[in-house]
Amino acid sequence: MRLVAGLLLFTWCFPLFAAAGGEPDRNYLFDIGKAGAAARPGYVKVTPETVYDRTRGYGWLVPPSAGFDTLYAKLPDTLFRDGLTASRELVFRVRLKPGSYFVSIMVGYPGSEPLRMKLSLNGRPLADSVVTPWYRLSYQTIRRKVRIAGDEATVRISPEGNGNVGIYALEFRPVTPPHVTAFSPGPETDTAEILRTIGGLEGKIQAGGNNLAAVNQLDMVRKYRQACDYYEMGGWSWATRRTGMNQIQRMYAVIDLLNQLVADPEDPLYGKALYLLAKTHFWLVKEDRMLLPDSREKAYFDQLASLYPGHELIRMYRGEQLETPFVSDLDPGNAPRWAVLQNEAMNRMQQVIHWWVKHRQAANGELGGKYGDDVEMLRWWLPAILGADDETARSGYTRLADGIWNSGALVRGYDKKVDDVEHSAELFRDSHTGMFLARYGDPVYLERAMISMQNFGSVWSAVNAHGHRHFKSYYFSATETWDGPPYGVDVPLNARALLPGLWLAWYNRTPRLTRELSEWASAWVEDARKQENGKPAGVIPPAVCFENERIGGYAPQWYDPELRYEYYQWDHLGHVAELYNHLSGMYGITRDSLFLQPVKQVAALMKEPGPGNPNPQPGTLEWTRQTLVRGGEDQPAGAHPFGNVFALTDRLTGNTSLTGQYGSPYNRYLLTGDTEKLLEGFERLLESLRYNFPLMTSEVRFTDRVYARGSELLTGMYTGHFGRGFEYPSLVATWKNTGPNVAVFVRRGDDTSACISLYNAGPAREVTMYTWMLAPGEYEITLGTDANDDTVPEKIQDRQTVKITERVGAVPFRLPGKQGVVVHVRRLRQGAALPYKLADVAVSAGGIRQNGAGKPEVYCSVHNIGNAPAKEITVRLLVDGKEEQRQEIALLEAPDDLVPRNLPVAFPLVSGRRNRQLTITVSGNFREITSLNNTVTIDTVPPTNQP
């Protein structure tokens, strides 16, 4: 809506008739809608048949043509339940006493086609370009302060161009002095104060007498309270169920309500309403500029700065950076610079994570921004879990993953609603992929991935007439795909739905899944080779038609498949790169060099010198090369979209030829050994974490806008990973019992050696290093002092020999306090390679429950999450550390068909005894993927039949 200049706060006078003495003393309130519909109490019903009659005093001069019902039956304001519409203008006249009024016009229509309307009163404009629906909100309210000099007011609603108009209600309320003249100082809302005010005004009205001022102020205070309620509801699922509106719709409703209050600068709630209105504009724009292209957040906050000088939150909203207090236990004079910066970054990261887990997260895992947005915050939590061993972060991560699984939003491990893969994949992919790291080997999360990946072969994809496996669509759910035009295309971003499957295939080489993933990857390699529809050979296209494998799908050009969202265009390389990541990961799993061809071809193209054409034709080879070099449309979001793809490929192949200038600060350090370049990466990360803490926590409305930009630097330093951790399991180490005061810098690592610097700012502690890349064998681990941080130990303090027999090994050692050390790992003897087929028996704390009523028992599930049968499994129960019972399982098959294999086991407990801890262990005379999931201990509670 474009406001007529000066109208928002200006008092208009319409000298059309001679004034007839006295000020108005009544409201003129009209509920406009279909005949037979009930009027809101206190309002006069106006139907299409209500033609103007001077004796009656109101009616249509130009009547509507039809009535309508709105879809928003849950709205608390019944005025928006129905309305009237016309294919031309609407003109309504009312006789009223001359004087000053607030006129409110509720316009709109619940159809999908936008209405553009102009509003005028007695021939003078009130507002033009009023558009509905407004982000699917079927109404807008225009409130203005006017002065009527005559005894009639004529409201005209006209279309802009050829179109319809619609109206819900019309109000003329006399301007009266407020009954309550002041509220608490400051712009913040005091909910108790607002409720007291509402109660006081209601009491005044019920007492009788001339209470017009109380009636009208009560109307505005109630609207303010409704706006506050909608704003605070955020994206909680209960709020959507209660209101029937999603979060963005409610935010628009907040703007509509508050616009009415700020139309009167004399209103005692003006400052508070303006503050909430400014924040609403701010967060909608932060979520997506296109949600509110005409945002007035800057003007509002500038005005608020003059109303409330020095107010800290207003200063933050205006862009001022106010540093969050931070006190470190680390002595900067005794620690290397990298440790000082990492210590600050991790402590600040944990401050933010802990606030969300402890102060905002609900029991069902929600963080208040809807599950689909909440999960995006998890993308930068892994450094705290894997590096600092932060149990609060791990618990919050797990609670969100479990909440999503149990929410009903998923069916068979995927979104139950059909949507494009960008949105339908995020619930499971963003919440459960990280669980392979956060709770390594936990059968609960691996079996959920199995269930989800069943959909790949049975629902999402098929082998087409050309003999290639492709997704049938980019719009799908757990149970269906939209196969016809324009949806029936496979896109690189479909790799997002398969990321949990990539991890599952890495973990246990499940035959069915590995075969299907290989078939899909091979099909895309073939598509990349094609030179078709203008696409250069060697480049993965943005879409392939499932039925005929046409490059570019149904579109005439290869680089823009003309799908619903622009991020499916080829030059949005961040999404295209997800398929390249998948292909490199498949090479890591299968060692089939075929899957490396596309990334190598792209890297070669980027290295070729170009002809220097500054404006190549889109789709040409030179345009493709230039787009790749500059990073496409996703480059402004951070590092080059292919930087991590190249780093992963180099890691898997043992080369260093691809990463080059496109790598992140950590990956460039691995190439050059230049610590200064790595330290520069902290600038971006600390810029995110150091300032304006409330704008990352308590003030946040959309949880997908809480970033720790550059967090991959911490992931790399703590773990040696090339990215943020969840892209593919290419880590050197993860840690237990470190905490934020132990700084870690993985200098290098491969399958035979590692070099890791540590600085412990606290007292000595026992820590465990989990190795992820070391091949089976015998290794020497040395720990020595390293005061000058050159990775050459001045004195060896500990030397041990360890055997690594599984993919992830555990190496405990004592870490001295208040000093820097370096850990060197070198292989002494190579061990036998891990067999391709391995069983993996496992138990999980989530699969244990205790029954204290009646006959006391403890139940557990025993799982096989490997790719080989497990035979003669022994299950033991330990009570307070002492073995009391055992049972045998003869055979537990492998889940080769992606159907989980588990068996229940029950142990009777001694009645009446208070047990402090119960431990379940599983074992067998066979090699496993990991033994880290063979034992689980739970703290018990007194049985329910105990006093």
CSV table of N, CA, C and O in Angstrom, one decimal, residues 797-892:
chain,number,residue,atom,x,y,z
A,797,GLN,N,55.5,-35.7,27.1
A,797,GLN,CA,54.9,-36.0,28.4
A,797,GLN,C,54.2,-37.3,28.5
A,797,GLN,O,54.0,-37.9,29.5
A,798,ASP,N,53.8,-37.8,27.3
A,798,ASP,CA,53.0,-39.1,27.3
A,798,ASP,C,53.2,-39.8,26.0
A,798,ASP,O,53.3,-39.1,24.9
A,799,ARG,N,53.5,-41.1,26.1
A,799,ARG,CA,53.6,-41.9,24.8
A,799,ARG,C,52.8,-43.2,25.0
A,799,ARG,O,53.0,-43.8,26.1
A,800,GLN,N,52.0,-43.5,24.1
A,800,GLN,CA,51.3,-44.8,24.2
A,800,GLN,C,51.1,-45.4,22.8
A,800,GLN,O,51.2,-44.7,21.8
A,801,THR,N,50.9,-46.7,22.9
A,801,THR,CA,50.7,-47.5,21.7
A,801,THR,C,49.2,-48.0,21.7
A,801,THR,O,48.8,-48.5,22.7
A,802,VAL,N,48.5,-47.7,20.7
A,802,VAL,CA,47.1,-48.1,20.6
A,802,VAL,C,46.8,-48.9,19.4
A,802,VAL,O,47.5,-48.7,18.3
A,803,LYS,N,45.8,-49.8,19.4
A,803,LYS,CA,45.4,-50.5,18.3
A,803,LYS,C,44.0,-50.0,17.8
A,803,LYS,O,43.1,-49.8,18.6
A,804,ILE,N,43.9,-49.7,16.6
A,804,ILE,CA,42.7,-49.2,16.0
A,804,ILE,C,42.2,-50.4,15.2
A,804,ILE,O,42.8,-50.9,14.2
A,805,THR,N,41.0,-50.9,15.6
A,805,THR,CA,40.4,-52.1,14.9
A,805,THR,C,39.1,-51.8,14.3
A,805,THR,O,38.5,-52.7,13.6
A,806,GLU,N,38.5,-50.6,14.5
A,806,GLU,CA,37.2,-50.3,14.0
A,806,GLU,C,37.3,-48.9,13.3
A,806,GLU,O,38.4,-48.3,13.3
A,807,ARG,N,36.3,-48.6,12.6
A,807,ARG,CA,36.3,-47.4,11.8
A,807,ARG,C,36.6,-46.1,12.7
A,807,ARG,O,37.3,-45.2,12.3
A,808,VAL,N,35.9,-46.1,13.8
A,808,VAL,CA,36.1,-45.0,14.8
A,808,VAL,C,36.8,-45.6,16.0
A,808,VAL,O,36.3,-46.5,16.7
A,809,GLY,N,38.0,-45.1,16.3
A,809,GLY,CA,38.8,-45.6,17.4
A,809,GLY,C,38.7,-44.6,18.6
A,809,GLY,O,38.5,-43.4,18.4
A,810,ALA,N,38.9,-45.0,19.8
A,810,ALA,CA,38.9,-44.2,21.0
A,810,ALA,C,40.3,-44.2,21.6
A,810,ALA,O,40.8,-45.2,21.9
A,811,VAL,N,40.8,-43.0,21.8
A,811,VAL,CA,42.2,-42.8,22.4
A,811,VAL,C,42.1,-41.9,23.6
A,811,VAL,O,42.0,-40.7,23.4
A,812,PRO,N,42.0,-42.4,24.8
A,812,PRO,CA,42.0,-41.5,26.0
A,812,PRO,C,43.4,-41.1,26.4
A,812,PRO,O,44.4,-41.8,26.2
A,813,PHE,N,43.5,-39.9,26.9
A,813,PHE,CA,44.8,-39.4,27.4
A,813,PHE,C,44.5,-38.2,28.4
A,813,PHE,O,43.4,-37.6,28.4
A,814,ARG,N,45.5,-38.0,29.2
A,814,ARG,CA,45.4,-36.9,30.2
A,814,ARG,C,46.0,-35.6,29.5
A,814,ARG,O,47.1,-35.6,29.1
A,815,LEU,N,45.2,-34.6,29.5
A,815,LEU,CA,45.6,-33.3,28.9
A,815,LEU,C,46.0,-32.3,30.0
A,815,LEU,O,45.2,-32.0,30.9
A,816,PRO,N,47.3,-31.9,30.1
A,816,PRO,CA,47.7,-31.0,31.1
A,816,PRO,C,47.1,-29.7,31.0
A,816,PRO,O,46.6,-29.3,30.0
A,817,GLY,N,47.0,-28.9,32.1
A,817,GLY,CA,46.3,-27.7,32.2
A,817,GLY,C,47.3,-26.5,32.0
A,817,GLY,O,48.5,-26.6,32.1
A,818,LYS,N,46.7,-25.4,31.5
A,818,LYS,CA,47.3,-24.1,31.4
A,818,LYS,C,48.5,-24.1,30.5
A,818,LYS,O,49.5,-23.4,30.7
A,819,GLN,N,48.5,-24.9,29.5
A,819,GLN,CA,49.6,-24.9,28.5
A,819,GLN,C,49.2,-25.5,27.2
A,819,GLN,O,48.1,-26.2,27.1
A,820,GLY,N,50.0,-25.3,26.2
A,820,GLY,CA,49.8,-25.8,24.9
A,820,GLY,C,50.5,-27.1,24.7
A,820,GLY,O,51.7,-27.3,25.2
A,821,VAL,N,49.9,-28.1,24.0
A,821,VAL,CA,50.6,-29.3,23.7
A,821,VAL,C,50.3,-29.7,22.3
A,821,VAL,O,49.4,-29.1,21.6
A,822,VAL,N,51.1,-30.6,21.8
A,822,VAL,CA,50.9,-31.2,20.4
A,822,VAL,C,50.8,-32.7,20.5
A,822,VAL,O,51.6,-33.3,21.2
A,823,VAL,N,49.8,-33.2,19.8
A,823,VAL,CA,49.6,-34.7,19.7
A,823,VAL,C,50.0,-35.1,18.3
A,823,VAL,O,49.5,-34.6,17.3
A,824,HIS,N,50.9,-36.1,18.3
A,824,HIS,CA,51.3,-36.7,17.0
A,824,HIS,C,50.8,-38.1,17.0
A,824,HIS,O,51.0,-38.9,18.0
A,825,VAL,N,50.3,-38.5,15.9
A,825,VAL,CA,49.8,-39.9,15.7
A,825,VAL,C,50.6,-40.4,14.4
A,825,VAL,O,50.6,-39.8,13.4
A,826,ARG,N,51.2,-41.6,14.6
A,826,ARG,CA,51.9,-42.2,13.4
A,826,ARG,C,51.7,-43.7,13.5
A,826,ARG,O,51.6,-44.3,14.6
A,827,ARG,N,51.5,-44.3,12.3
A,827,ARG,CA,51.2,-45.7,12.3
A,827,ARG,C,52.5,-46.5,12.4
A,827,ARG,O,53.5,-46.2,11.7
A,828,LEU,N,52.5,-47.5,13.3
A,828,LEU,CA,53.6,-48.4,13.4
A,828,LEU,C,53.5,-49.6,12.6
A,828,LEU,O,54.5,-50.1,11.9
A,829,ARG,N,52.3,-50.2,12.6
A,829,ARG,CA,52.1,-51.4,11.8
A,829,ARG,C,50.6,-51.3,11.2
A,829,ARG,O,49.7,-50.9,11.9
A,830,GLN,N,50.5,-51.7,9.9
A,830,GLN,CA,49.2,-51.8,9.3
A,830,GLN,C,48.5,-53.0,9.7
A,830,GLN,O,49.0,-54.1,9.9
A,831,GLY,N,47.2,-52.8,10.0
A,831,GLY,CA,46.3,-53.9,10.4
A,831,GLY,C,45.5,-54.4,9.2
A,831,GLY,O,45.6,-53.9,8.1
A,832,ALA,N,44.8,-55.5,9.5
A,832,ALA,CA,43.9,-56.1,8.5
A,832,ALA,C,42.8,-55.1,8.2
A,832,ALA,O,42.2,-54.5,9.1
A,833,ALA,N,42.5,-55.0,6.9
A,833,ALA,CA,41.4,-54.1,6.5
A,833,ALA,C,40.1,-54.6,7.0
A,833,ALA,O,39.9,-55.8,7.2
A,834,LEU,N,39.2,-53.6,7.3
A,834,LEU,CA,37.8,-54.0,7.7
A,834,LEU,C,37.1,-54.8,6.7
A,834,LEU,O,37.1,-54.4,5.5
A,835,PRO,N,36.5,-55.9,7.0
A,835,PRO,CA,35.7,-56.6,6.0
A,835,PRO,C,34.6,-55.7,5.5
A,835,PRO,O,34.1,-54.8,6.2
A,836,TYR,N,34.2,-56.0,4.2
A,836,TYR,CA,33.1,-55.2,3.6
A,836,TYR,C,31.8,-55.5,4.4
A,836,TYR,O,31.0,-54.6,4.6
A,837,LYS,N,31.5,-56.7,4.8
A,837,LYS,CA,30.3,-57.1,5.4
A,837,LYS,C,30.6,-57.3,6.9
A,837,LYS,O,31.4,-58.1,7.3
A,838,LEU,N,29.9,-56.5,7.7
A,838,LEU,CA,30.1,-56.5,9.2
A,838,LEU,C,28.7,-56.4,9.9
A,838,LEU,O,27.8,-55.7,9.4
A,839,ALA,N,28.5,-57.2,10.9
A,839,ALA,CA,27.4,-57.0,11.7
A,839,ALA,C,27.6,-55.8,12.6
A,839,ALA,O,28.7,-55.3,12.7
A,840,ASP,N,26.5,-55.3,13.3
A,840,ASP,CA,26.7,-54.3,14.2
A,840,ASP,C,25.5,-54.3,15.2
A,840,ASP,O,24.5,-53.7,15.0
A,841,VAL,N,25.7,-55.1,16.3
A,841,VAL,CA,24.7,-55.2,17.3
A,841,VAL,C,24.7,-53.9,18.2
A,841,VAL,O,25.8,-53.5,18.5
A,842,ALA,N,23.6,-53.4,18.6
A,842,ALA,CA,23.6,-52.2,19.3
A,842,ALA,C,22.4,-52.1,20.2
A,842,ALA,O,21.3,-52.7,20.0
A,843,VAL,N,22.5,-51.3,21.2
A,843,VAL,CA,21.4,-50.9,22.1
A,843,VAL,C,21.4,-49.4,22.2
A,843,VAL,O,22.5,-48.7,22.0
A,844,SER,N,20.3,-48.8,22.6
A,844,SER,CA,20.1,-47.4,22.7
A,844,SER,C,19.4,-47.0,24.0
A,844,SER,O,18.4,-47.8,24.4
A,845,ALA,N,19.8,-45.9,24.6
A,845,ALA,CA,19.0,-45.5,25.8
A,845,ALA,C,17.6,-45.2,25.4
A,845,ALA,O,16.7,-45.4,26.3
A,846,GLY,N,17.3,-44.8,24.2
A,846,GLY,CA,15.9,-44.6,23.8
A,846,GLY,C,15.1,-45.8,23.7
A,846,GLY,O,13.9,-45.8,23.6
A,847,GLY,N,15.8,-47.0,23.7
A,847,GLY,CA,15.1,-48.3,23.5
A,847,GLY,C,14.9,-49.0,24.8
A,847,GLY,O,14.6,-50.2,24.8
A,848,ILE,N,15.2,-48.4,25.9
A,848,ILE,CA,15.1,-49.0,27.2
A,848,ILE,C,14.0,-48.4,28.1
A,848,ILE,O,13.9,-47.2,28.1
A,849,ARG,N,13.2,-49.2,28.7
A,849,ARG,CA,12.2,-48.7,29.6
A,849,ARG,C,12.0,-49.7,30.8
A,849,ARG,O,12.3,-50.9,30.7
A,850,GLN,N,11.6,-49.1,31.9
A,850,GLN,CA,11.5,-49.8,33.1
A,850,GLN,C,10.0,-49.9,33.5
A,850,GLN,O,9.4,-48.8,33.5
A,851,ASN,N,9.6,-51.0,33.9
A,851,ASN,CA,8.2,-51.1,34.5
A,851,ASN,C,8.3,-51.4,36.0
A,851,ASN,O,8.9,-52.4,36.4
A,852,GLY,N,7.8,-50.5,36.7
A,852,GLY,CA,7.8,-50.7,38.2
A,852,GLY,C,6.5,-51.2,38.8
A,852,GLY,O,6.5,-51.6,40.0
A,853,ALA,N,5.5,-51.1,38.0
A,853,ALA,CA,4.2,-51.6,38.5
A,853,ALA,C,4.0,-53.1,38.3
A,853,ALA,O,4.5,-53.6,37.4
A,854,GLY,N,3.4,-53.7,39.3
A,854,GLY,CA,3.2,-55.1,39.2
A,854,GLY,C,4.5,-55.9,39.3
A,854,GLY,O,5.3,-55.7,40.2
A,855,LYS,N,4.8,-56.7,38.3
A,855,LYS,CA,6.1,-57.4,38.3
A,855,LYS,C,7.2,-56.5,37.7
A,855,LYS,O,7.2,-56.2,36.5
A,856,PRO,N,8.2,-56.1,38.5
A,856,PRO,CA,9.2,-55.1,38.0
A,856,PRO,C,10.0,-55.8,36.9
A,856,PRO,O,10.5,-56.9,37.0
A,857,GLU,N,10.2,-55.1,35.7
A,857,GLU,CA,11.0,-55.6,34.6
A,857,GLU,C,11.7,-54.4,34.0
A,857,GLU,O,11.2,-53.3,34.1
A,858,VAL,N,12.8,-54.7,33.2
A,858,VAL,CA,13.4,-53.8,32.4
A,858,VAL,C,13.4,-54.4,31.0
A,858,VAL,O,13.7,-55.5,30.8
A,859,TYR,N,12.9,-53.5,30.0
A,859,TYR,CA,12.8,-54.0,28.6
A,859,TYR,C,13.9,-53.2,27.8
A,859,TYR,O,14.1,-52.0,28.0
A,860,CYS,N,14.4,-53.9,26.8
A,860,CYS,CA,15.3,-53.2,25.9
A,860,CYS,C,15.1,-53.8,24.5
A,860,CYS,O,14.7,-55.0,24.4
A,861,SER,N,15.5,-53.1,23.5
A,861,SER,CA,15.6,-53.6,22.1
A,861,SER,C,17.0,-53.8,21.7
A,861,SER,O,17.9,-52.9,22.0
A,862,VAL,N,17.3,-54.9,21.1
A,862,VAL,CA,18.6,-55.2,20.6
A,862,VAL,C,18.5,-55.2,19.1
A,862,VAL,O,17.6,-55.8,18.5
A,863,HIS,N,19.4,-54.4,18.5
A,863,HIS,CA,19.4,-54.1,17.0
A,863,HIS,C,20.6,-54.6,16.3
A,863,HIS,O,21.7,-54.7,16.9
A,864,ASN,N,20.4,-54.9,15.1
A,864,ASN,CA,21.5,-55.2,14.2
A,864,ASN,C,21.5,-54.1,13.1
A,864,ASN,O,20.5,-54.1,12.2
A,865,ILE,N,22.4,-53.2,13.0
A,865,ILE,CA,22.4,-52.1,12.1
A,865,ILE,C,23.6,-52.3,11.1
A,865,ILE,O,23.9,-51.3,10.4
A,866,GLY,N,24.2,-53.5,11.0
A,866,GLY,CA,25.2,-53.7,10.1
A,866,GLY,C,24.7,-54.3,8.8
A,866,GLY,O,23.5,-54.2,8.5
A,867,ASN,N,25.6,-54.9,8.0
A,867,ASN,CA,25.1,-55.5,6.7
A,867,ASN,C,25.4,-57.0,6.7
A,867,ASN,O,25.5,-57.6,5.6
A,868,ALA,N,25.6,-57.6,7.8
A,868,ALA,CA,25.8,-59.0,8.0
A,868,ALA,C,25.0,-59.5,9.1
A,868,ALA,O,24.8,-58.8,10.1
A,869,PRO,N,24.6,-60.8,9.1
A,869,PRO,CA,23.8,-61.3,10.2
A,869,PRO,C,24.7,-61.4,11.5
A,869,PRO,O,25.9,-61.6,11.4
A,870,ALA,N,24.1,-61.2,12.6
A,870,ALA,CA,24.7,-61.3,13.9
A,870,ALA,C,24.2,-62.6,14.6
A,870,ALA,O,23.0,-62.8,14.8
A,871,LYS,N,25.2,-63.5,14.9
A,871,LYS,CA,24.8,-64.8,15.5
A,871,LYS,C,25.3,-64.9,16.9
A,871,LYS,O,26.4,-64.4,17.3
A,872,GLU,N,24.5,-65.6,17.7
A,872,GLU,CA,24.9,-65.9,19.1
A,872,GLU,C,25.3,-64.6,19.9
A,872,GLU,O,26.4,-64.5,20.3
A,873,ILE,N,24.3,-63.8,20.0
A,873,ILE,CA,24.5,-62.5,20.7
A,873,ILE,C,24.2,-62.7,22.2
A,873,ILE,O,23.2,-63.3,22.6
A,874,THR,N,25.1,-62.2,23.1
A,874,THR,CA,24.8,-62.3,24.5
A,874,THR,C,24.4,-60.9,25.0
A,874,THR,O,25.0,-59.9,24.7
A,875,VAL,N,23.2,-60.9,25.7
A,875,VAL,CA,22.7,-59.6,26.2
A,875,VAL,C,22.8,-59.7,27.8
A,875,VAL,O,22.3,-60.7,28.4
A,876,ARG,N,23.5,-58.8,28.4
A,876,ARG,CA,23.7,-58.8,29.8
A,876,ARG,C,23.0,-57.6,30.5
A,876,ARG,O,23.0,-56.5,29.9
A,877,LEU,N,22.5,-57.9,31.7
A,877,LEU,CA,22.0,-56.8,32.6
A,877,LEU,C,22.9,-56.7,33.8
A,877,LEU,O,23.1,-57.6,34.5
A,878,LEU,N,23.4,-55.5,34.0
A,878,LEU,CA,24.1,-55.1,35.1
A,878,LEU,C,23.3,-54.2,36.0
A,878,LEU,O,22.8,-53.2,35.5
A,879,VAL,N,23.2,-54.5,37.3
A,879,VAL,CA,22.5,-53.6,38.2
A,879,VAL,C,23.5,-53.0,39.2
A,879,VAL,O,24.3,-53.7,39.8
A,880,ASP,N,23.6,-51.7,39.1
A,880,ASP,CA,24.6,-51.0,39.9
A,880,ASP,C,26.0,-51.5,39.7
A,880,ASP,O,26.8,-51.7,40.6
A,881,GLY,N,26.3,-51.8,38.4
A,881,GLY,CA,27.6,-52.2,38.0
A,881,GLY,C,27.9,-53.7,38.1
A,881,GLY,O,29.0,-54.2,37.7
A,882,LYS,N,27.0,-54.5,38.7
A,882,LYS,CA,27.2,-56.0,38.8
A,882,LYS,C,26.3,-56.7,37.9
A,882,LYS,O,25.1,-56.5,37.9
A,883,GLU,N,26.9,-57.7,37.2
A,883,GLU,CA,26.1,-58.5,36.3
A,883,GLU,C,25.2,-59.4,37.1
A,883,GLU,O,25.6,-60.1,38.0
A,884,GLU,N,23.9,-59.4,36.7
A,884,GLU,CA,22.9,-60.2,37.4
A,884,GLU,C,22.2,-61.2,36.5
A,884,GLU,O,21.8,-62.3,36.9
A,885,GLN,N,22.1,-60.8,35.2
A,885,GLN,CA,21.4,-61.8,34.3
A,885,GLN,C,21.9,-61.6,32.9
A,885,GLN,O,22.6,-60.6,32.5
A,886,ARG,N,21.7,-62.7,32.1
A,886,ARG,CA,22.1,-62.6,30.7
A,886,ARG,C,21.1,-63.5,29.9
A,886,ARG,O,20.5,-64.4,30.4
A,887,GLN,N,21.0,-63.1,28.6
A,887,GLN,CA,20.1,-63.9,27.7
A,887,GLN,C,20.9,-64.0,26.4
A,887,GLN,O,21.8,-63.2,26.1
A,888,GLU,N,20.5,-65.0,25.6
A,888,GLU,CA,21.2,-65.3,24.3
A,888,GLU,C,20.2,-65.0,23.2
A,888,GLU,O,19.0,-65.4,23.3
A,889,ILE,N,20.6,-64.4,22.1
A,889,ILE,CA,19.9,-64.3,20.9
A,889,ILE,C,20.6,-65.1,19.8
A,889,ILE,O,21.8,-64.8,19.5
A,890,ALA,N,20.0,-66.1,19.2
A,890,ALA,CA,20.7,-67.0,18.3
A,890,ALA,C,21.0,-66.3,17.0
A,890,ALA,O,22.1,-66.5,16.5
A,891,LEU,N,20.1,-65.5,16.5
A,891,LEU,CA,20.3,-64.8,15.2
A,891,LEU,C,19.6,-63.5,15.1
A,891,LEU,O,18.4,-63.5,15.4
A,892,LEU,N,20.2,-62.5,14.5
A,892,LEU,CA,19.6,-61.3,14.2
A,892,LEU,C,20.1,-60.9,12.8
A,892,LEU,O,21.2,-60.6,12.6
